[in-house]
Amino acid sequence: QQPVQSPQAVILREGEDAVINCSSSKALYSVHWYRQKHGEAPIFLMILLKGGEQKGHDKISASFNEKKQQSSLYLTASQLSYSGTYFCGTANSGGSNYKLTFGKGTLLTVNP
Amino acid sequence: GAGVSQTPSNKVTEKGKYVELRCDPISGHTALYWYRQSLGQGPEFLIYFQGTGAADDSGLPNDRFFAVRPEGSVSTLKIQRTERGDSAVYLCASSLTGTGFYEQYFGPGTRLTVT
């Protein structure tokens, strides 16, 4: 039931690109992406909704394949501030679409 | 504007004691959630409030855990007879209303350590 994230960790140099994937075994209503730095609250990045609508940051893009129940987060021209753990939270279709189930996270490290 | 706030930021307690964790959501947000995060894991859903009522408490691990939101704003998570396995960061989040359409904003969490 927990979505699967890949990769588990990635190391980049500043300016490089990265893709983080999130895959669910259930039909999804929405996918929520967060970034969390050590000891801090998860920070909202994006929501991708069934039907194609997206809400979130201008500089971060993502995709949502409803049929495959998969989402990908694209980080381009990475900055040092992008470092942190990225979590996807999935809301299942149906009556309990308020409930987010989170993956185990992807640790992103951006080096100078 | 003010975000979600949680107090205390850290709580150390002895096994068997009672603790209360407080969450103050964003003003105007009717939905409030409690999550628990263990080291190296994503947040795990505990309970969801829409207004004053607990609409879904299916994530509470057992009857030692209880939460209230009496006036539809501040919420308190209560843990009785704490056990070492309860040690974790307890996160609170709020959203405009309770559907997967709206983003959830998280507070900084309360780190609970049971000794």
Short mmCIF file of N, CA, C and O in Angstrom, two decimals, chain A residues 2 29-30 32 34 36 40-42 44 47 49 53 55 87 91 97-100 102-104, chain B residues 33 35 37 40-43 45 48 56 58 91 98-108:
data_model
loop_
_atom_site.label_atom_id
_atom_site.label_comp_id
_atom_site.label_asym_id
_atom_site.label_seq_id
_atom_site.Cartn_x
_atom_site.Cartn_y
_atom_site.Cartn_z
N GLN A 2 2.02 1.19 0.64
CA GLN A 2 2.93 2.33 0.65
C GLN A 2 3.51 2.51 -0.75
O GLN A 2 3.96 1.54 -1.38
N TYR A 29 -6.02 9.34 -6.59
CA TYR A 29 -6.74 10.60 -6.80
C TYR A 29 -5.75 11.74 -7.01
O TYR A 29 -5.95 12.61 -7.84
N SER A 30 -4.68 11.73 -6.23
CA SER A 30 -3.67 12.78 -6.34
C SER A 30 -2.34 12.29 -5.79
O SER A 30 -2.29 11.31 -5.03
N HIS A 32 1.15 14.00 -3.96
CA HIS A 32 1.68 15.19 -3.30
C HIS A 32 3.17 15.00 -3.10
O HIS A 32 3.60 13.95 -2.61
N TYR A 34 6.78 16.45 -1.37
CA TYR A 34 7.33 17.26 -0.29
C TYR A 34 8.84 17.12 -0.25
O TYR A 34 9.38 16.08 -0.65
N GLN A 36 11.95 17.52 2.65
CA GLN A 36 12.20 17.66 4.09
C GLN A 36 13.69 17.71 4.35
O GLN A 36 14.44 16.83 3.92
N GLU A 40 13.54 19.25 10.16
CA GLU A 40 12.56 20.28 9.82
C GLU A 40 11.26 19.65 9.32
O GLU A 40 11.17 18.44 9.09
N ALA A 41 10.25 20.50 9.16
CA ALA A 41 8.96 20.03 8.66
C ALA A 41 9.05 19.72 7.17
O ALA A 41 9.81 20.35 6.44
N PRO A 42 8.28 18.76 6.70
CA PRO A 42 8.16 18.58 5.24
C PRO A 42 7.56 19.83 4.62
O PRO A 42 6.58 20.38 5.13
N PHE A 44 5.75 21.57 1.36
CA PHE A 44 4.95 21.23 0.19
C PHE A 44 5.61 21.75 -1.08
O PHE A 44 6.07 22.90 -1.15
N ILE A 47 1.18 19.35 -6.01
CA ILE A 47 0.13 18.36 -6.08
C ILE A 47 -0.14 18.07 -7.54
O ILE A 47 -0.22 19.01 -8.36
N LEU A 49 -3.05 16.15 -9.76
CA LEU A 49 -4.40 15.64 -9.58
C LEU A 49 -4.82 14.77 -10.74
O LEU A 49 -4.41 15.00 -11.89
N GLU A 53 -4.61 18.32 -13.61
CA GLU A 53 -4.29 19.60 -12.98
C GLU A 53 -3.07 19.48 -12.08
O GLU A 53 -2.86 18.45 -11.44
N LYS A 55 -0.65 21.80 -9.14
CA LYS A 55 -0.51 23.00 -8.31
C LYS A 55 0.84 22.93 -7.63
O LYS A 55 1.19 21.89 -7.07
N PHE A 87 9.73 13.25 -0.48
CA PHE A 87 8.69 12.26 -0.24
C PHE A 87 7.53 12.46 -1.20
O PHE A 87 7.12 13.60 -1.45
N ALA A 91 -2.80 9.92 -2.46
CA ALA A 91 -4.18 9.90 -1.99
C ALA A 91 -4.94 8.98 -2.93
O ALA A 91 -4.97 9.22 -4.14
N ASN A 97 -9.88 10.11 0.19
CA ASN A 97 -8.79 10.72 -0.58
C ASN A 97 -8.11 11.86 0.17
O ASN A 97 -7.23 12.52 -0.36
N TYR A 98 -8.51 12.09 1.45
CA TYR A 98 -7.79 13.06 2.27
C TYR A 98 -6.53 12.46 2.87
O TYR A 98 -5.63 13.15 3.31
N LYS A 99 -6.47 11.14 2.91
CA LYS A 99 -5.41 10.43 3.63
C LYS A 99 -4.21 10.23 2.74
O LYS A 99 -4.31 9.61 1.69
N LEU A 100 -3.06 10.76 3.13
CA LEU A 100 -1.84 10.59 2.36
C LEU A 100 -1.03 9.42 2.92
O LEU A 100 -0.83 9.31 4.14
N PHE A 102 2.71 7.91 2.53
CA PHE A 102 4.01 8.38 2.05
C PHE A 102 4.96 7.23 1.75
O PHE A 102 4.95 6.19 2.42
N GLY A 103 5.81 7.47 0.74
CA GLY A 103 6.91 6.56 0.48
C GLY A 103 8.02 6.75 1.50
O GLY A 103 7.93 7.61 2.38
N LYS A 104 9.07 5.97 1.34
CA LYS A 104 10.17 6.02 2.30
C LYS A 104 11.13 7.17 2.04
O LYS A 104 12.02 7.44 2.83
N TYR B 33 -4.58 16.99 10.54
CA TYR B 33 -4.07 15.62 10.49
C TYR B 33 -2.91 15.47 11.48
O TYR B 33 -2.13 16.38 11.66
N TYR B 35 0.37 12.87 12.01
CA TYR B 35 1.20 11.83 11.43
C TYR B 35 2.32 11.50 12.43
O TYR B 35 2.67 12.31 13.28
N GLN B 37 6.39 10.09 12.36
CA GLN B 37 7.52 9.81 11.48
C GLN B 37 8.65 9.20 12.28
O GLN B 37 9.18 9.82 13.21
N GLY B 40 14.17 7.64 9.14
CA GLY B 40 14.35 7.00 7.84
C GLY B 40 13.07 6.61 7.13
O GLY B 40 13.11 5.91 6.12
N GLN B 41 11.94 7.07 7.67
CA GLN B 41 10.64 6.73 7.07
C GLN B 41 9.87 7.99 6.71
O GLN B 41 10.16 9.08 7.21
N GLY B 42 8.88 7.83 5.86
CA GLY B 42 7.98 8.93 5.58
C GLY B 42 6.94 9.05 6.69
O GLY B 42 6.79 8.15 7.52
N PRO B 43 6.23 10.17 6.72
CA PRO B 43 5.17 10.32 7.72
C PRO B 43 4.11 9.23 7.57
O PRO B 43 3.77 8.84 6.45
N PHE B 45 0.21 8.18 8.61
CA PHE B 45 -1.07 8.76 9.03
C PHE B 45 -1.55 8.18 10.35
O PHE B 45 -1.52 6.96 10.56
N TYR B 48 -7.41 12.01 11.34
CA TYR B 48 -7.85 13.16 10.56
C TYR B 48 -9.10 13.75 11.19
O TYR B 48 -10.05 13.04 11.53
N ASP B 56 -11.56 10.19 10.80
CA ASP B 56 -10.86 8.94 10.51
C ASP B 56 -9.73 8.78 11.52
O ASP B 56 -8.77 9.53 11.48
N SER B 58 -8.27 5.71 11.92
CA SER B 58 -7.84 4.36 11.60
C SER B 58 -6.33 4.14 11.75
O SER B 58 -5.87 3.01 11.84
N LEU B 91 4.06 14.68 13.76
CA LEU B 91 3.82 15.82 12.88
C LEU B 91 2.33 16.12 12.81
O LEU B 91 1.51 15.21 12.74
N GLY B 98 -10.79 18.82 3.85
CA GLY B 98 -10.24 17.47 3.82
C GLY B 98 -10.51 16.70 2.55
O GLY B 98 -11.32 15.77 2.54
N THR B 99 -9.84 17.07 1.49
CA THR B 99 -9.82 16.21 0.30
C THR B 99 -8.40 16.22 -0.25
O THR B 99 -7.61 17.11 0.04
N GLY B 100 -8.10 15.22 -1.07
CA GLY B 100 -6.77 15.15 -1.68
C GLY B 100 -6.53 16.23 -2.70
O GLY B 100 -5.46 16.27 -3.31
N PHE B 101 -7.49 17.11 -2.90
CA PHE B 101 -7.34 18.24 -3.82
C PHE B 101 -6.46 19.34 -3.23
O PHE B 101 -5.85 20.11 -3.95
N TYR B 102 -6.44 19.42 -1.91
CA TYR B 102 -5.75 20.51 -1.24
C TYR B 102 -4.45 20.06 -0.61
O TYR B 102 -4.36 18.98 -0.04
N GLU B 103 -3.45 20.93 -0.67
CA GLU B 103 -2.18 20.63 -0.06
C GLU B 103 -2.28 20.65 1.46
O GLU B 103 -3.05 21.41 2.02
N GLN B 104 -1.48 19.79 2.07
CA GLN B 104 -1.39 19.75 3.52
C GLN B 104 -0.10 20.46 3.92
O GLN B 104 0.97 20.17 3.37
N TYR B 105 -0.22 21.36 4.87
CA TYR B 105 0.95 22.08 5.38
C TYR B 105 1.32 21.51 6.74
O TYR B 105 0.48 21.42 7.63
N PHE B 106 2.60 21.16 6.86
CA PHE B 106 3.07 20.50 8.07
C PHE B 106 3.67 21.48 9.07
O PHE B 106 4.29 22.49 8.69
N GLY B 107 3.52 21.15 10.33
CA GLY B 107 4.24 21.83 11.38
C GLY B 107 5.62 21.24 11.56
O GLY B 107 5.96 20.23 10.94
N PRO B 108 6.42 21.84 12.47
CA PRO B 108 7.80 21.39 12.65
C PRO B 108 7.92 20.09 13.43
O PRO B 108 9.00 19.50 13.46
#
